[in-house]
XYZ file of N, CA and C in Angstrom:
393
model
N 40.032 68.850 113.008
C 41.376 68.210 113.176
C 42.097 69.559 113.612
N 43.222 68.915 114.392
C 44.268 70.130 114.887
C 45.123 70.506 113.936
N 45.142 71.988 113.879
C 46.212 72.251 112.840
C 47.392 73.030 113.705
N 48.626 72.798 113.048
C 49.730 73.231 113.739
C 49.898 74.800 112.994
N 50.312 75.770 113.906
C 50.362 77.216 113.465
C 52.065 77.181 113.402
N 52.652 77.389 112.377
C 53.986 77.359 111.857
C 54.352 78.876 111.728
N 53.470 79.821 111.813
C 53.698 81.154 111.448
C 53.814 82.006 112.823
N 53.197 81.698 113.701
C 53.447 82.142 115.077
C 54.868 82.941 115.452
N 55.969 82.122 115.410
C 57.107 82.880 115.631
C 57.547 84.031 114.672
N 57.242 83.771 113.417
C 57.592 84.827 112.440
C 56.547 85.964 112.508
N 55.548 85.986 113.039
C 54.601 86.844 113.158
C 55.038 87.651 114.628
N 55.576 87.168 115.388
C 55.796 87.541 116.625
C 57.158 88.232 116.567
N 58.090 87.798 115.908
C 59.345 88.242 115.651
C 59.558 89.393 114.820
N 58.899 89.382 113.977
C 59.156 90.297 112.586
C 58.840 91.839 113.117
N 57.762 92.179 113.598
C 57.468 93.440 114.055
C 58.456 94.037 114.975
N 58.921 93.431 116.169
C 59.932 93.969 116.809
C 61.182 94.318 116.295
N 61.632 93.446 115.159
C 62.614 93.633 114.226
C 62.626 94.861 113.193
N 61.421 95.037 112.737
C 61.159 96.104 112.082
C 61.281 97.595 112.897
N 60.752 97.208 114.158
C 60.835 98.515 115.240
C 62.250 98.709 115.213
N 63.040 97.895 115.486
C 64.790 98.057 115.753
C 65.280 98.679 114.583
N 64.841 98.158 113.211
C 65.590 98.775 112.355
C 64.937 100.069 112.173
N 63.824 100.520 112.116
C 63.277 101.911 112.183
C 63.980 102.746 113.220
N 64.301 102.139 114.290
C 64.760 102.906 115.605
C 66.303 103.325 115.125
N 66.685 102.263 114.466
C 68.368 102.701 113.929
C 68.212 103.804 112.869
N 67.248 103.619 111.977
C 67.294 104.818 111.011
C 66.853 105.929 111.732
N 66.090 105.977 112.575
C 65.526 107.334 113.194
C 66.864 107.813 114.002
N 67.569 107.038 114.644
C 68.855 107.463 115.287
C 69.843 108.091 114.386
N 69.851 107.496 113.146
C 70.911 107.804 112.463
C 70.356 109.405 111.689
N 69.104 109.257 111.567
C 68.659 110.810 111.152
C 68.743 111.856 112.255
N 67.989 111.448 113.185
C 67.948 112.475 114.424
C 68.397 111.862 115.783
N 69.583 111.842 116.163
C 69.942 111.068 117.362
C 69.530 111.503 118.561
N 68.562 110.845 119.151
C 67.947 111.077 120.470
C 68.273 109.805 121.280
N 68.918 109.918 122.193
C 69.363 108.420 123.181
C 68.453 108.090 123.892
N 67.575 108.834 124.419
C 66.487 107.904 125.113
C 65.399 107.289 124.435
N 65.278 108.013 123.387
C 64.074 107.504 122.501
C 64.571 105.884 121.785
N 66.047 105.850 121.705
C 66.522 104.863 121.092
C 66.487 103.736 122.399
N 66.646 103.893 123.576
C 66.542 103.056 124.664
C 65.196 102.548 124.798
N 64.134 103.522 124.780
C 62.701 103.223 124.865
C 62.522 102.376 123.643
N 62.743 102.479 122.443
C 62.427 101.609 121.457
C 62.955 99.958 121.279
N 64.249 100.185 122.010
C 64.800 98.853 122.082
C 64.434 98.063 123.192
N 63.849 98.813 124.278
C 63.232 98.225 125.448
C 61.776 97.530 124.901
N 61.032 98.100 124.181
C 59.741 97.887 123.688
C 59.785 96.660 122.786
N 61.031 96.736 121.928
C 61.386 95.745 120.892
C 61.422 94.460 121.740
N 62.318 94.431 122.798
C 62.837 93.088 123.606
C 61.566 92.566 124.419
N 60.907 93.764 124.815
C 59.544 92.960 125.438
C 58.575 92.298 124.330
N 58.472 92.800 123.241
C 57.640 92.303 121.971
C 58.323 90.897 121.785
N 59.563 90.724 121.577
C 60.235 89.695 121.251
C 59.830 88.332 122.302
N 60.313 88.826 123.687
C 60.070 87.931 124.598
C 58.705 87.512 124.572
N 57.810 88.398 124.638
C 56.333 87.787 124.586
C 56.168 86.889 123.387
N 56.468 87.162 121.992
C 56.308 86.599 120.980
C 56.838 85.128 121.215
N 58.128 84.946 121.641
C 58.490 83.702 121.970
C 57.987 82.905 122.962
N 57.560 83.388 124.094
C 56.678 82.768 125.115
C 55.400 82.487 124.446
N 54.838 83.021 123.579
C 53.718 82.895 123.064
C 53.741 81.590 122.273
N 54.720 81.392 121.446
C 55.227 80.547 120.608
C 55.617 78.947 121.389
N 56.081 79.347 122.477
C 56.084 78.132 123.116
C 55.129 77.500 123.992
N 54.135 78.475 124.448
C 52.668 77.946 125.119
C 51.873 77.533 124.053
N 51.974 78.111 122.746
C 50.979 77.582 121.626
C 51.742 76.076 121.031
N 52.770 75.894 121.473
C 53.618 74.636 120.866
C 53.039 73.547 122.086
N 53.101 74.046 123.159
C 52.827 73.121 124.189
C 51.474 72.769 124.188
N 50.343 73.701 124.085
C 49.146 73.496 123.914
C 48.698 72.455 122.789
N 49.367 72.904 121.571
C 49.280 71.809 120.662
C 49.607 70.259 120.906
N 50.708 70.460 121.625
C 51.209 68.783 121.789
C 50.053 68.250 122.860
N 49.512 69.065 123.664
C 48.744 68.317 124.631
C 47.591 67.955 123.707
N 46.956 68.879 122.797
C 45.681 68.582 122.333
C 45.970 67.657 121.079
N 47.067 67.263 120.805
C 47.300 66.018 119.819
C 47.458 64.715 120.615
N 48.042 64.943 121.824
C 48.099 63.772 122.829
C 46.696 63.329 123.217
N 45.830 64.464 123.538
C 44.032 64.189 123.890
C 43.552 63.437 122.987
N 43.761 64.094 121.503
C 42.950 63.479 120.395
C 43.301 62.212 120.172
N 44.518 61.890 120.240
C 45.071 60.364 120.413
C 44.472 59.334 121.335
N 44.165 59.826 122.551
C 43.937 59.172 123.636
C 42.395 58.826 123.297
N 41.530 59.933 123.013
C 40.221 59.827 122.839
C 39.945 59.108 121.766
N 40.788 58.925 120.421
C 40.389 58.002 119.363
C 40.778 56.513 119.803
N 41.917 56.529 120.559
C 42.055 54.897 121.050
C 40.761 54.502 121.957
N 40.175 55.432 122.747
C 39.191 54.822 123.412
C 37.957 54.546 122.583
N 37.883 55.638 121.707
C 36.650 55.588 120.784
C 36.805 54.124 120.155
N 38.054 53.856 119.611
C 38.285 52.428 118.809
C 38.053 51.370 119.776
N 38.531 51.377 120.990
C 38.335 50.069 122.011
C 37.013 50.272 122.122
N 36.029 50.960 122.423
C 34.504 50.992 122.458
C 34.106 50.372 121.475
N 34.274 50.991 120.090
C 33.788 50.264 119.013
C 34.094 48.748 118.595
N 35.143 48.404 119.303
C 35.542 47.040 119.156
C 34.817 46.256 120.067
N 34.724 46.806 121.295
C 33.950 45.990 122.167
C 32.501 45.832 121.665
N 31.729 46.993 121.045
C 30.434 46.989 120.556
C 30.169 45.884 119.245
N 31.369 45.882 118.569
C 31.226 45.092 117.236
C 31.325 43.539 117.776
N 32.208 43.194 118.718
C 32.370 41.891 119.242
C 31.173 41.450 119.878
N 30.270 42.432 120.807
C 29.341 42.014 121.070
C 28.089 41.608 120.369
N 28.043 42.454 119.133
C 26.976 42.392 118.068
C 27.448 40.979 117.426
N 28.796 40.368 117.231
C 29.100 39.313 116.654
C 28.638 38.084 117.534
N 28.891 38.371 118.617
C 28.466 37.314 119.467
C 26.974 36.980 119.512
N 26.339 38.013 119.491
C 24.725 37.959 119.664
C 24.211 37.298 118.298
N 24.859 37.652 117.132
C 24.546 37.305 115.620
C 25.119 35.864 115.839
N 26.223 35.422 116.242
C 26.762 34.042 116.079
C 25.525 32.906 117.067
N 25.236 33.645 118.031
C 24.268 32.843 118.878
C 23.104 32.656 118.316
N 22.357 33.532 117.804
C 21.208 33.458 116.920
C 21.373 32.474 115.893
N 22.378 32.538 115.134
C 22.850 31.755 114.109
C 22.655 30.291 114.437
N 23.474 30.103 115.343
C 23.657 28.848 116.025
C 22.246 28.093 116.571
N 21.619 29.159 117.047
C 20.233 28.812 117.723
C 19.179 28.180 116.567
N 19.099 29.200 115.722
C 18.085 29.227 114.282
C 18.503 27.918 113.659
N 19.685 27.674 113.440
C 20.319 26.705 112.470
C 21.428 25.839 113.316
N 20.810 24.826 114.120
C 21.659 23.903 114.810
C 22.366 22.903 113.788
N 23.635 22.658 114.204
C 24.272 21.452 113.345
C 23.307 20.325 113.422
N 23.976 19.347 112.786
C 23.426 17.946 112.515
C 23.383 17.467 113.554
N 24.448 17.368 114.554
C 24.439 16.445 115.699
C 23.395 17.150 116.582
N 23.329 18.343 116.923
C 22.248 18.978 117.645
C 20.813 18.514 117.302
N 20.776 18.664 115.879
C 19.369 18.491 115.482
C 19.188 16.840 115.972
N 20.051 15.991 115.750
C 19.917 14.438 116.184
C 19.527 14.393 117.504
N 20.251 15.213 118.649
C 20.081 15.314 120.055
C 18.628 15.846 120.168
N 18.238 16.730 119.518
C 16.721 17.229 119.651
C 15.632 16.322 119.455
N 15.814 15.625 118.258
C 14.943 14.676 117.876
C 14.921 13.429 118.907
N 16.124 13.072 119.197
C 16.386 11.786 120.042
C 15.656 12.166 121.646
N 15.815 13.251 121.834
C 15.308 13.701 123.223
C 13.894 14.249 123.353
N 13.410 14.428 122.059
C 11.959 15.103 121.676
C 12.158 16.302 122.657
N 12.967 17.135 122.423
C 12.957 18.489 123.122
C 11.993 19.347 122.408
N 11.337 20.127 123.434
C 10.317 21.210 122.866
C 10.755 22.085 121.591
N 12.168 22.178 121.496
C 12.414 23.016 120.179
C 11.995 22.478 119.017
N 11.690 21.254 118.756
C 11.116 20.335 117.654
C 9.777 21.222 117.080
N 9.113 21.815 118.039
C 7.531 22.286 117.668
C 7.674 23.941 117.798
N 9.099 24.377 117.713
C 9.146 25.889 117.727
C 8.383 26.577 116.215
N 8.987 25.801 115.194
C 8.631 26.454 113.558
C 7.180 25.537 113.377
N 6.385 26.451 112.807
C 5.012 25.827 112.335
C 5.221 26.020 110.959
N 4.312 25.615 109.969
C 4.302 25.642 108.638
C 4.015 26.959 108.377
N 3.624 27.933 109.170
C 3.254 29.276 108.766
C 4.596 30.309 108.672
N 5.952 29.602 109.390
C 7.076 30.152 109.429
C 7.721 29.952 107.782
N 8.357 31.044 107.487
C 8.949 31.068 106.161
C 10.188 30.072 105.844
N 10.595 29.699 107.158
C 11.849 28.614 107.024
C 11.473 27.405 107.533
N 10.122 26.849 107.538
C 9.634 25.876 108.034
C 10.267 24.720 107.268
N 10.902 23.606 108.042
C 11.512 22.311 107.312
C 12.622 22.625 106.542
N 13.274 23.964 106.596
C 14.673 24.635 105.968
C 15.775 24.276 106.947
N 16.841 23.933 106.137
C 18.141 23.735 107.003
C 19.100 24.218 105.990
N 20.025 24.971 106.961
C 21.095 25.966 106.260
C 22.253 24.822 106.019
N 22.999 24.885 104.878
C 23.917 24.166 104.709
C 25.309 25.087 104.460
N 26.539 24.835 105.384
C 27.653 25.869 105.109
C 27.472 27.091 105.751
């Protein structure tokens, strides 16, 4: 199953925020201007990459869910066709081996070769299915 990753945005934004906080602390302890600018730049880049990763993961997740639903619907459609085919085959077999009374009457009246299909060696010789 496809699992949604809810922690991507937190994991990608918390480290740069910690970096910014540490930069402010370092600036208060030892004010070096270029160091502050460098840390803010790196933090900004990290945040931007984190956000873009979050949205790309979200887009990928939505595509995966859509593909999974499409594949599942196709699977259900194929199984439905397969089951209907088996039902038709079983219904034909049942109707062939156990004809209705009217069909039996026609078989007897026309002396159709089906009369001689069953012999006394068959387990259902002279049996009729009711219902």
